[in-house]
Structure formats: C-alpha cells, structure tokens
Amino acid sequence: MFDPATTALLRAVLDEVCESVSRTETGTRTHVASKILEAVTRGATSPDQLKQIGRQALSDAPTMWR
C-alpha cells in the first residue's frame, strides 16, 4: 500500500504521538493510527502535519480507550 519510507514515517509519527500511551491500549492507538492514515490518503505528507493530526485524534479518543 505505502512505500517503505512512508511506512517508516507513519510508524515514527504514531510512536511519537502515542509515546505516553501503553502499547496494550490498542483501541487508542488504533484510533490515532486510523486518523493519521486518513490524512495520508487525503494527501498530507508533512511529518509536522501528521503529528498535529495524530495529537488531535489522541485528544478526541473516547475516554474508555484511555
């Protein structure tokens, strides 16, 4: 689906945005990842822009996921 460089960027952004979220909190991480992926499919490619979108998704995640 994505080239290796884009995949690495997406993983790095997700890891940075979710650094305070346990890896066992899969609902929250999945929510953030899906919002980042949506942004990429709409053409967002800037790491800073993707981080901003990821942080917004993290703050919007349902509290039962945090």
N, CA, C and O atoms as a DFTB+ gen file, in Angstrom:
264 C
 N C O
     1  1       0.826      -1.190       0.000
     2  2       0.000       0.000       0.000
     3  2       0.872       1.255       0.000
     4  3       0.713       2.120      -0.862
     5  1       1.792       1.360       0.962
     6  2       2.701       2.506       1.030
     7  2       4.125       2.026       0.806
     8  3       4.459       0.878       1.099
     9  1       4.957       2.912       0.288
    10  2       6.357       2.561       0.111
    11  2       7.034       2.500       1.485
    12  3       6.494       3.019       2.463
    13  1       8.197       1.877       1.563
    14  2       8.870       1.707       2.860
    15  2       9.159       3.020       3.597
    16  3       9.079       3.064       4.824
    17  1       9.486       4.063       2.882
    18  2       9.776       5.349       3.525
    19  2       8.519       5.930       4.178
    20  3       8.571       6.441       5.297
    21  1       7.413       5.847       3.480
    22  2       6.152       6.350       4.039
    23  2       5.725       5.519       5.231
    24  3       5.264       6.061       6.236
    25  1       5.873       4.212       5.129
    26  2       5.533       3.329       6.243
    27  2       6.368       3.665       7.472
    28  3       5.843       3.708       8.585
    29  1       7.662       3.905       7.282
    30  2       8.542       4.268       8.393
    31  2       8.119       5.600       9.006
    32  3       8.125       5.754      10.227
    33  1       7.753       6.559       8.162
    34  2       7.288       7.856       8.648
    35  2       6.022       7.693       9.483
    36  3       5.916       8.263      10.568
    37  1       5.071       6.925       8.988
    38  2       3.811       6.723       9.704
    39  2       4.049       6.058      11.057
    40  3       3.447       6.444      12.058
    41  1       4.921       5.066      11.082
    42  2       5.230       4.386      12.343
    43  2       5.888       5.342      13.332
    44  3       5.558       5.340      14.518
    45  1       6.824       6.163      12.840
    46  2       7.516       7.120      13.705
    47  2       6.541       8.160      14.272
    48  3       6.611       8.507      15.451
    49  1       5.645       8.646      13.434
    50  2       4.656       9.631      13.885
    51  2       3.746       9.002      14.937
    52  3       3.500       9.608      15.980
    53  1       3.247       7.804      14.678
    54  2       2.371       7.131      15.627
    55  2       3.094       6.905      16.958
    56  3       2.530       7.154      18.023
    57  1       4.331       6.437      16.895
    58  2       5.090       6.188      18.123
    59  2       5.322       7.470      18.908
    60  3       5.234       7.471      20.136
    61  1       5.619       8.565      18.207
    62  2       5.846       9.830      18.902
    63  2       4.561      10.361      19.535
    64  3       4.552      10.780      20.693
    65  1       3.492      10.337      18.769
    66  2       2.218      10.860      19.274
    67  2       1.726      10.024      20.458
    68  3       1.175      10.562      21.418
    69  1       1.927       8.720      20.384
    70  2       1.405       7.813      21.407
    71  2       2.473       7.393      22.422
    72  3       2.338       6.351      23.063
    73  1       3.525       8.192      22.571
    74  2       4.596       7.791      23.484
    75  2       4.112       7.640      24.922
    76  3       4.700       6.874      25.685
    77  1       3.061       8.344      25.309
    78  2       2.541       8.234      26.674
    79  2       1.403       7.221      26.778
    80  3       0.815       7.048      27.846
    81  1       1.098       6.556      25.671
    82  2       0.023       5.570      25.641
    83  2       0.652       4.178      25.620
    84  3       1.508       3.885      24.786
    85  1       0.222       3.338      26.533
    86  2       0.734       1.970      26.598
    87  2       0.428       1.233      25.287
    88  3      -0.619       1.443      24.674
    89  1       1.351       0.375      24.875
    90  2       1.121      -0.425      23.664
    91  2      -0.049      -1.386      23.845
    92  3      -0.593      -1.892      22.864
    93  1      -0.438      -1.639      25.087
    94  2      -1.584      -2.523      25.324
    95  2      -2.913      -1.799      25.135
    96  3      -3.962      -2.440      25.074
    97  1      -2.879      -0.481      25.043
    98  2      -4.094       0.299      24.803
    99  2      -4.348       0.377      23.300
   100  3      -4.214       1.430      22.677
   101  1      -4.712      -0.752      22.750
   102  2      -4.825      -0.866      21.304
   103  2      -5.954      -0.027      20.718
   104  3      -5.853       0.431      19.579
   105  1      -7.026       0.180      21.474
   106  2      -8.129       0.995      20.965
   107  2      -7.696       2.421      20.683
   108  3      -8.019       2.976      19.633
   109  1      -6.969       3.012      21.612
   110  2      -6.496       4.383      21.444
   111  2      -5.489       4.464      20.310
   112  3      -5.576       5.340      19.450
   113  1      -4.534       3.545      20.314
   114  2      -3.504       3.564      19.264
   115  2      -4.121       3.333      17.878
   116  3      -3.695       3.940      16.895
   117  1      -5.108       2.467      17.810
   118  2      -5.781       2.208      16.535
   119  2      -6.537       3.441      16.060
   120  3      -6.513       3.772      14.874
   121  1      -7.200       4.114      16.977
   122  2      -7.930       5.347      16.628
   123  2      -6.969       6.393      16.054
   124  3      -7.244       6.994      15.015
   125  1      -5.855       6.601      16.732
   126  2      -4.869       7.585      16.265
   127  2      -4.305       7.161      14.915
   128  3      -4.200       7.977      13.999
   129  1      -3.945       5.898      14.791
   130  2      -3.385       5.401      13.529
   131  2      -4.367       5.581      12.380
   132  3      -3.971       5.955      11.277
   133  1      -5.637       5.319      12.629
   134  2      -6.623       5.446      11.547
   135  2      -6.762       6.896      11.091
   136  3      -6.919       7.160       9.899
   137  1      -6.706       7.829      12.029
   138  2      -6.806       9.247      11.653
   139  2      -5.573       9.688      10.870
   140  3      -5.683      10.469       9.924
   141  1      -4.409       9.195      11.258
   142  2      -3.184       9.521      10.519
   143  2      -3.260       8.936       9.111
   144  3      -2.905       9.605       8.141
   145  1      -3.718       7.696       8.995
   146  2      -3.850       7.067       7.675
   147  2      -4.855       7.806       6.802
   148  3      -4.623       7.979       5.605
   149  1      -5.959       8.240       7.379
   150  2      -6.945       9.020       6.616
   151  2      -6.298      10.291       6.064
   152  3      -6.528      10.667       4.915
   153  1      -5.497      10.939       6.888
   154  2      -4.844      12.174       6.457
   155  2      -3.884      11.911       5.308
   156  3      -3.815      12.696       4.363
   157  1      -3.149      10.819       5.384
   158  2      -2.204      10.489       4.314
   159  2      -2.944      10.203       3.013
   160  3      -2.503      10.618       1.941
   161  1      -4.056       9.504       3.104
   162  2      -4.799       9.205       1.876
   163  2      -5.425      10.460       1.268
   164  3      -5.763      10.479       0.084
   165  1      -5.577      11.514       2.087
   166  2      -6.070      12.799       1.566
   167  2      -4.930      13.691       1.093
   168  3      -5.161      14.810       0.635
   169  1      -3.685      13.191       1.204
   170  2      -2.565      13.942       0.656
   171  2      -1.628      14.576       1.657
   172  3      -0.648      15.202       1.255
   173  1      -1.887      14.440       2.944
   174  2      -0.990      15.009       3.955
   175  2       0.288      14.180       3.998
   176  3       0.234      12.956       4.125
   177  1       1.438      14.844       3.892
   178  2       2.703      14.119       3.917
   179  2       3.726      14.738       4.862
   180  3       4.760      14.126       5.130
   181  1       3.464      15.912       5.359
   182  2       4.390      16.584       6.259
   183  2       4.375      15.905       7.622
   184  3       3.306      15.706       8.199
   185  1       5.544      15.547       8.145
   186  2       5.586      14.941       9.479
   187  2       4.921      15.820      10.535
   188  3       4.196      15.312      11.391
   189  1       5.154      17.116      10.487
   190  2       4.545      18.013      11.470
   191  2       3.025      18.019      11.356
   192  3       2.322      18.017      12.366
   193  1       2.529      18.026      10.145
   194  2       1.084      17.995       9.932
   195  2       0.490      16.678      10.434
   196  3      -0.568      16.672      11.062
   197  1       1.167      15.570      10.159
   198  2       0.677      14.268      10.608
   199  2       0.708      14.158      12.132
   200  3      -0.191      13.567      12.732
   201  1       1.730      14.720      12.752
   202  2       1.797      14.723      14.220
   203  2       0.653      15.535      14.810
   204  3       0.039      15.134      15.800
   205  1       0.374      16.670      14.199
   206  2      -0.732      17.507      14.677
   207  2      -2.049      16.744      14.569
   208  3      -2.854      16.763      15.500
   209  1      -2.268      16.084      13.458
   210  2      -3.491      15.301      13.264
   211  2      -3.552      14.159      14.276
   212  3      -4.608      13.878      14.841
   213  1      -2.419      13.509      14.499
   214  2      -2.362      12.421      15.478
   215  2      -2.646      12.906      16.888
   216  3      -3.369      12.248      17.636
   217  1      -2.086      14.048      17.258
   218  2      -2.332      14.599      18.597
   219  2      -3.801      14.977      18.774
   220  3      -4.377      14.774      19.842
   221  1      -4.396      15.525      17.725
   222  2      -5.821      15.859      17.788
   223  2      -6.645      14.585      17.963
   224  3      -7.585      14.552      18.757
   225  1      -6.292      13.541      17.221
   226  2      -7.006      12.271      17.342
   227  2      -6.848      11.693      18.742
   228  3      -7.792      11.122      19.288
   229  1      -5.665      11.838      19.324
   230  2      -5.434      11.338      20.674
   231  2      -6.302      12.076      21.683
   232  3      -6.862      11.465      22.593
   233  1      -6.410      13.377      21.522
   234  2      -7.237      14.145      22.463
   235  2      -8.722      13.886      22.250
   236  3      -9.513      14.065      23.175
   237  1      -9.117      13.466      21.044
   238  2     -10.519      13.174      20.740
   239  2     -10.908      11.724      21.013
   240  3     -12.084      11.368      20.934
   241  1      -9.911      10.882      21.337
   242  2     -10.199       9.459      21.548
   243  2     -11.170       9.298      22.715
   244  3     -11.022       9.958      23.743
   245  1     -12.144       8.437      22.562
   246  2     -13.090       8.203      23.666
   247  2     -12.344       7.867      24.955
   248  3     -11.346       7.147      24.924
   249  1     -12.813       8.374      26.065
   250  2     -12.111       8.173      27.330
   251  2     -12.053       6.713      27.742
   252  3     -11.161       6.331      28.499
   253  1     -12.964       5.895      27.274
   254  2     -12.893       4.481      27.622
   255  2     -11.677       3.809      26.979
   256  3     -11.289       2.713      27.384
   257  1     -11.064       4.473      25.963
   258  2      -9.875       3.929      25.307
   259  2      -8.597       4.421      25.981
   260  3      -7.505       3.971      25.633
   261  1      -8.719       5.344      26.945
   262  2      -7.516       5.868      27.598
   263  2      -7.478       5.467      29.037
   264  3      -6.538       5.817      29.750
